[in-house]
């Protein structure tokens, strides 16, 4: 998985769909395709613009996958370096952000799999697991009462996310946090739309159970 | 459409609205199913929590963590080492002359050390030693080609100066490069050279040029 994947053809080439805002301050209105083309011709400033355009979103995806700021920043850098090294292989009819996200997803999944403590899979959950002190605290009345700030709520959300398997977590991050559609998620993860939909459904069931007191 | 199938579409419906024929079917199901309506409401609340978390994370990232992201990208790019794959003669040499601590049979010859094949393995070993000697000898006299990233302050003078500024085992650099990176506000340029000739050594798995 070290080699970034070849992107699949896509109908669009500029913006990510969904509810997310792409604007990053003074980013020019040049299309992704044009910036990629200029980068391929040797214009490094064009790739800088692509970095500025997507660094925050890419970082968000990776952070919510691994819940660590330092590692997320490092993996984001690694993703852009891989993209830059392979920019000459990028096809004109492809979607840059789909390609970039796919590199980021693979880089992140490789990182997670190399870690010593793998995340808990949905299929591995058992009644004993649900009695874990951390999980009980997460869903307890006391936990709800104490969680008055947004920061604490976000912490609990991240804790819940980390308890999902990486495949389920990635779908939740890409859909619910990044606002991507199943079609785009399927391209990024290399699975079918039905698989992406199914993973999201089961992940939501689990998250709603864990976060019942917030819903 | 039953409840299970309808609920698998709820996250997409809550975020993007009804889409296609399936979306219409889900909406029709929801109109007559209070249980799924409640499930949709829970889905919306969950997504609302994630939306808040996302905005908070992005805000923090933009103001702190990602502030120097592009300069850091250029720094990493400039110091990057392009690792080359061992050539076929090197692979052959490594197979014939492996480094071993003596505690285990790690040699490629171990497969020949069975009574039935002892005679054959002796002949084969002799032939391979000769082949290995030839390959090893060729490595000491020929150059290999790889890639390298270099930084220099003047693009026009680079090809001429690179031969006199090289380090280590690099003996020749062709004047070709396939990418040019110029950091904003910096006079230095970074070149990604695609043909760098050099003499490989046993420990030489990577080449780097830094001026």
mmCIF file of N, CA and C in Angstrom, chain A residues 71-141:
data_model
loop_
_atom_site.group_PDB
_atom_site.id
_atom_site.type_symbol
_atom_site.label_atom_id
_atom_site.label_comp_id
_atom_site.label_asym_id
_atom_site.label_seq_id
_atom_site.Cartn_x
_atom_site.Cartn_y
_atom_site.Cartn_z
ATOM 1 N N UNK A 71 0.547 13.095 15.265
ATOM 2 C CA UNK A 71 0.566 12.056 14.221
ATOM 3 C C UNK A 71 -0.271 12.470 13.017
ATOM 4 N N UNK A 72 -1.385 13.149 13.290
ATOM 5 C CA UNK A 72 -2.250 13.578 12.180
ATOM 6 C C UNK A 72 -1.536 14.584 11.288
ATOM 7 N N UNK A 73 -0.810 15.517 11.901
ATOM 8 C CA UNK A 73 -0.052 16.493 11.109
ATOM 9 C C UNK A 73 1.048 15.794 10.311
ATOM 10 N N UNK A 74 1.703 14.833 10.941
ATOM 11 C CA UNK A 74 2.783 14.100 10.273
ATOM 12 C C UNK A 74 2.247 13.285 9.091
ATOM 13 N N UNK A 75 1.137 12.616 9.308
ATOM 14 C CA UNK A 75 0.549 11.811 8.232
ATOM 15 C C UNK A 75 0.001 12.695 7.113
ATOM 16 N N UNK A 76 -0.476 13.874 7.468
ATOM 17 C CA UNK A 76 -0.935 14.812 6.433
ATOM 18 C C UNK A 76 0.237 15.231 5.553
ATOM 19 N N UNK A 77 1.363 15.531 6.184
ATOM 20 C CA UNK A 77 2.566 15.870 5.414
ATOM 21 C C UNK A 77 2.956 14.716 4.495
ATOM 22 N N UNK A 78 2.950 13.524 5.046
ATOM 23 C CA UNK A 78 3.340 12.337 4.272
ATOM 24 C C UNK A 78 2.413 12.153 3.074
ATOM 25 N N UNK A 79 1.137 12.413 3.291
ATOM 26 C CA UNK A 79 0.171 12.273 2.207
ATOM 27 C C UNK A 79 0.464 13.257 1.077
ATOM 28 N N UNK A 80 0.725 14.510 1.432
ATOM 29 C CA UNK A 80 1.021 15.496 0.393
ATOM 30 C C UNK A 80 2.350 15.200 -0.302
ATOM 31 N N UNK A 81 3.318 14.687 0.430
ATOM 32 C CA UNK A 81 4.589 14.316 -0.202
ATOM 33 C C UNK A 81 4.374 13.193 -1.213
ATOM 34 N N UNK A 82 3.564 12.204 -0.840
ATOM 35 C CA UNK A 82 3.274 11.108 -1.773
ATOM 36 C C UNK A 82 2.540 11.630 -3.007
ATOM 37 N N UNK A 83 1.613 12.539 -2.757
ATOM 38 C CA UNK A 83 0.861 13.105 -3.880
ATOM 39 C C UNK A 83 1.791 13.881 -4.811
ATOM 40 N N UNK A 84 2.706 14.645 -4.231
ATOM 41 C CA UNK A 84 3.628 15.436 -5.049
ATOM 42 C C UNK A 84 4.553 14.540 -5.854
ATOM 43 N N UNK A 85 5.063 13.494 -5.196
ATOM 44 C CA UNK A 85 5.971 12.581 -5.893
ATOM 45 C C UNK A 85 5.287 11.912 -7.088
ATOM 46 N N UNK A 86 3.992 11.684 -6.946
ATOM 47 C CA UNK A 86 3.270 10.937 -7.971
ATOM 48 C C UNK A 86 2.368 11.810 -8.832
ATOM 49 N N UNK A 87 2.584 13.112 -8.780
ATOM 50 C CA UNK A 87 1.674 14.021 -9.479
ATOM 51 C C UNK A 87 1.722 13.808 -10.994
ATOM 52 N N UNK A 88 2.856 13.345 -11.492
ATOM 53 C CA UNK A 88 2.956 13.114 -12.939
ATOM 54 C C UNK A 88 2.076 11.947 -13.376
ATOM 55 N N UNK A 89 1.731 11.060 -12.441
ATOM 56 C CA UNK A 89 0.883 9.909 -12.777
ATOM 57 C C UNK A 89 -0.602 10.257 -12.717
ATOM 58 N N UNK A 90 -0.907 11.421 -12.189
ATOM 59 C CA UNK A 90 -2.311 11.808 -12.023
ATOM 60 C C UNK A 90 -2.971 12.038 -13.381
ATOM 61 N N UNK A 91 -4.127 11.420 -13.566
ATOM 62 C CA UNK A 91 -4.816 11.550 -14.854
ATOM 63 C C UNK A 91 -5.700 12.795 -14.875
ATOM 64 N N UNK A 92 -5.806 13.375 -16.047
ATOM 65 C CA UNK A 92 -6.556 14.635 -16.175
ATOM 66 C C UNK A 92 -8.039 14.469 -15.879
ATOM 67 N N UNK A 93 -8.567 13.270 -16.161
ATOM 68 C CA UNK A 93 -9.999 13.082 -15.977
ATOM 69 C C UNK A 93 -10.355 12.651 -14.561
ATOM 70 N N UNK A 94 -9.384 12.637 -13.685
ATOM 71 C CA UNK A 94 -9.637 12.181 -12.317
ATOM 72 C C UNK A 94 -9.968 13.360 -11.406
ATOM 73 N N UNK A 95 -10.399 13.031 -10.209
ATOM 74 C CA UNK A 95 -10.778 14.026 -9.227
ATOM 75 C C UNK A 95 -9.658 14.128 -8.199
ATOM 76 N N UNK A 96 -9.042 15.300 -8.088
ATOM 77 C CA UNK A 96 -7.845 15.411 -7.251
ATOM 78 C C UNK A 96 -8.128 15.080 -5.791
ATOM 79 N N UNK A 97 -9.206 15.613 -5.259
ATOM 80 C CA UNK A 97 -9.426 15.399 -3.824
ATOM 81 C C UNK A 97 -9.719 13.935 -3.529
ATOM 82 N N UNK A 98 -10.408 13.228 -4.465
ATOM 83 C CA UNK A 98 -10.644 11.798 -4.268
ATOM 84 C C UNK A 98 -9.306 11.048 -4.243
ATOM 85 N N UNK A 99 -8.449 11.423 -5.174
ATOM 86 C CA UNK A 99 -7.117 10.816 -5.256
ATOM 87 C C UNK A 99 -6.318 11.108 -3.986
ATOM 88 N N UNK A 100 -6.341 12.369 -3.561
ATOM 89 C CA UNK A 100 -5.593 12.772 -2.369
ATOM 90 C C UNK A 100 -6.127 12.055 -1.123
ATOM 91 N N UNK A 101 -7.451 12.019 -0.969
ATOM 92 C CA UNK A 101 -8.044 11.356 0.181
ATOM 93 C C UNK A 101 -7.710 9.875 0.202
ATOM 94 N N UNK A 102 -7.659 9.286 -0.993
ATOM 95 C CA UNK A 102 -7.366 7.851 -1.041
ATOM 96 C C UNK A 102 -5.928 7.589 -0.586
ATOM 97 N N UNK A 103 -5.026 8.457 -0.991
ATOM 98 C CA UNK A 103 -3.646 8.341 -0.505
ATOM 99 C C UNK A 103 -3.630 8.527 1.015
ATOM 100 N N UNK A 104 -4.346 9.530 1.504
ATOM 101 C CA UNK A 104 -4.398 9.796 2.937
ATOM 102 C C UNK A 104 -4.997 8.648 3.719
ATOM 103 N N UNK A 105 -6.062 8.079 3.189
ATOM 104 C CA UNK A 105 -6.717 6.949 3.863
ATOM 105 C C UNK A 105 -5.761 5.758 3.940
ATOM 106 N N UNK A 106 -5.116 5.436 2.833
ATOM 107 C CA UNK A 106 -4.194 4.303 2.839
ATOM 108 C C UNK A 106 -3.012 4.555 3.775
ATOM 109 N N UNK A 107 -2.508 5.762 3.750
ATOM 110 C CA UNK A 107 -1.393 6.108 4.641
ATOM 111 C C UNK A 107 -1.816 5.969 6.102
ATOM 112 N N UNK A 108 -3.012 6.443 6.403
ATOM 113 C CA UNK A 108 -3.504 6.380 7.782
ATOM 114 C C UNK A 108 -3.777 4.939 8.211
ATOM 115 N N UNK A 109 -4.395 4.167 7.334
ATOM 116 C CA UNK A 109 -4.689 2.770 7.689
ATOM 117 C C UNK A 109 -3.395 1.989 7.901
ATOM 118 N N UNK A 110 -2.391 2.254 7.081
ATOM 119 C CA UNK A 110 -1.087 1.606 7.290
ATOM 120 C C UNK A 110 -0.519 1.975 8.650
ATOM 121 N N UNK A 111 -0.639 3.242 8.989
ATOM 122 C CA UNK A 111 -0.132 3.710 10.280
ATOM 123 C C UNK A 111 -0.861 3.010 11.431
ATOM 124 N N UNK A 112 -2.174 2.921 11.322
ATOM 125 C CA UNK A 112 -2.957 2.298 12.388
ATOM 126 C C UNK A 112 -2.583 0.826 12.540
ATOM 127 N N UNK A 113 -2.415 0.162 11.419
ATOM 128 C CA UNK A 113 -2.123 -1.276 11.477
ATOM 129 C C UNK A 113 -0.736 -1.558 12.024
ATOM 130 N N UNK A 114 0.145 -0.573 11.923
ATOM 131 C CA UNK A 114 1.488 -0.774 12.479
ATOM 132 C C UNK A 114 1.530 -0.495 13.974
ATOM 133 N N UNK A 115 0.491 0.148 14.488
ATOM 134 C CA UNK A 115 0.477 0.421 15.920
ATOM 135 C C UNK A 115 0.284 -0.871 16.697
ATOM 136 N N UNK A 116 0.779 -0.888 17.922
ATOM 137 C CA UNK A 116 0.724 -2.130 18.695
ATOM 138 C C UNK A 116 -0.683 -2.451 19.170
ATOM 139 N N UNK A 117 -1.451 -1.427 19.503
ATOM 140 C CA UNK A 117 -2.774 -1.677 20.055
ATOM 141 C C UNK A 117 -3.825 -1.419 18.990
ATOM 142 N N UNK A 118 -4.355 -2.463 18.354
ATOM 143 C CA UNK A 118 -5.364 -2.252 17.329
ATOM 144 C C UNK A 118 -6.682 -1.805 17.943
ATOM 145 N N UNK A 119 -7.437 -0.996 17.200
ATOM 146 C CA UNK A 119 -8.742 -0.580 17.706
ATOM 147 C C UNK A 119 -9.705 -1.756 17.753
ATOM 148 N N UNK A 120 -10.699 -1.636 18.590
ATOM 149 C CA UNK A 120 -11.680 -2.699 18.744
ATOM 150 C C UNK A 120 -12.605 -2.749 17.536
ATOM 151 N N UNK A 121 -12.827 -3.934 17.022
ATOM 152 C CA UNK A 121 -13.731 -4.080 15.896
ATOM 153 C C UNK A 121 -15.169 -4.158 16.383
ATOM 154 N N UNK A 122 -16.065 -3.726 15.520
ATOM 155 C CA UNK A 122 -17.489 -3.852 15.853
ATOM 156 C C UNK A 122 -17.853 -5.298 16.124
ATOM 157 N N UNK A 123 -17.250 -6.188 15.322
ATOM 158 C CA UNK A 123 -17.586 -7.602 15.459
ATOM 159 C C UNK A 123 -17.015 -8.213 16.728
ATOM 160 N N UNK A 124 -16.058 -7.510 17.329
ATOM 161 C CA UNK A 124 -15.423 -8.062 18.510
ATOM 162 C C UNK A 124 -16.128 -7.621 19.789
ATOM 163 N N UNK A 125 -17.089 -6.749 19.670
ATOM 164 C CA UNK A 125 -17.765 -6.268 20.867
ATOM 165 C C UNK A 125 -18.552 -7.391 21.526
ATOM 166 N N UNK A 126 -18.454 -7.444 22.828
ATOM 167 C CA UNK A 126 -19.139 -8.488 23.576
ATOM 168 C C UNK A 126 -19.766 -7.854 24.809
ATOM 169 N N UNK A 127 -20.623 -8.578 25.517
ATOM 170 C CA UNK A 127 -21.189 -8.035 26.750
ATOM 171 C C UNK A 127 -20.103 -7.618 27.742
ATOM 172 N N UNK A 128 -19.005 -8.377 27.767
ATOM 173 C CA UNK A 128 -17.902 -8.019 28.676
ATOM 174 C C UNK A 128 -17.308 -6.668 28.283
ATOM 175 N N UNK A 129 -17.180 -6.480 26.973
ATOM 176 C CA UNK A 129 -16.619 -5.222 26.486
ATOM 177 C C UNK A 129 -17.476 -4.044 26.915
ATOM 178 N N UNK A 130 -18.775 -4.224 26.846
ATOM 179 C CA UNK A 130 -19.669 -3.123 27.172
ATOM 180 C C UNK A 130 -19.647 -2.782 28.659
ATOM 181 N N UNK A 131 -19.016 -3.666 29.453
ATOM 182 C CA UNK A 131 -18.876 -3.383 30.875
ATOM 183 C C UNK A 131 -17.575 -2.668 31.187
ATOM 184 N N UNK A 132 -16.805 -2.345 30.145
ATOM 185 C CA UNK A 132 -15.535 -1.650 30.366
ATOM 186 C C UNK A 132 -15.784 -0.348 31.116
ATOM 187 N N UNK A 133 -14.927 -0.043 32.106
ATOM 188 C CA UNK A 133 -15.119 1.202 32.872
ATOM 189 C C UNK A 133 -15.153 2.443 31.984
ATOM 190 N N UNK A 134 -14.250 2.479 31.010
ATOM 191 C CA UNK A 134 -14.197 3.673 30.151
ATOM 192 C C UNK A 134 -15.490 3.838 29.355
ATOM 193 N N UNK A 135 -15.990 2.728 28.866
ATOM 194 C CA UNK A 135 -17.216 2.792 28.074
ATOM 195 C C UNK A 135 -18.420 3.103 28.956
ATOM 196 N N UNK A 136 -18.440 2.533 30.170
ATOM 197 C CA UNK A 136 -19.545 2.821 31.080
ATOM 198 C C UNK A 136 -19.537 4.297 31.474
ATOM 199 N N UNK A 137 -18.321 4.821 31.701
ATOM 200 C CA UNK A 137 -18.212 6.236 32.058
ATOM 201 C C UNK A 137 -18.705 7.116 30.914
ATOM 202 N N UNK A 138 -18.390 6.659 29.696
ATOM 203 C CA UNK A 138 -18.763 7.429 28.509
ATOM 204 C C UNK A 138 -20.269 7.603 28.404
ATOM 205 N N UNK A 139 -21.005 6.564 28.774
ATOM 206 C CA UNK A 139 -22.449 6.609 28.573
ATOM 207 C C UNK A 139 -23.227 6.790 29.884
ATOM 208 N N UNK A 140 -22.504 7.030 30.966
ATOM 209 C CA UNK A 140 -23.191 7.126 32.249
ATOM 210 C C UNK A 140 -23.842 8.490 32.441
ATOM 211 N N UNK A 141 -24.762 8.548 33.362
ATOM 212 C CA UNK A 141 -25.416 9.818 33.685
ATOM 213 C C UNK A 141 -24.392 10.824 34.201
#
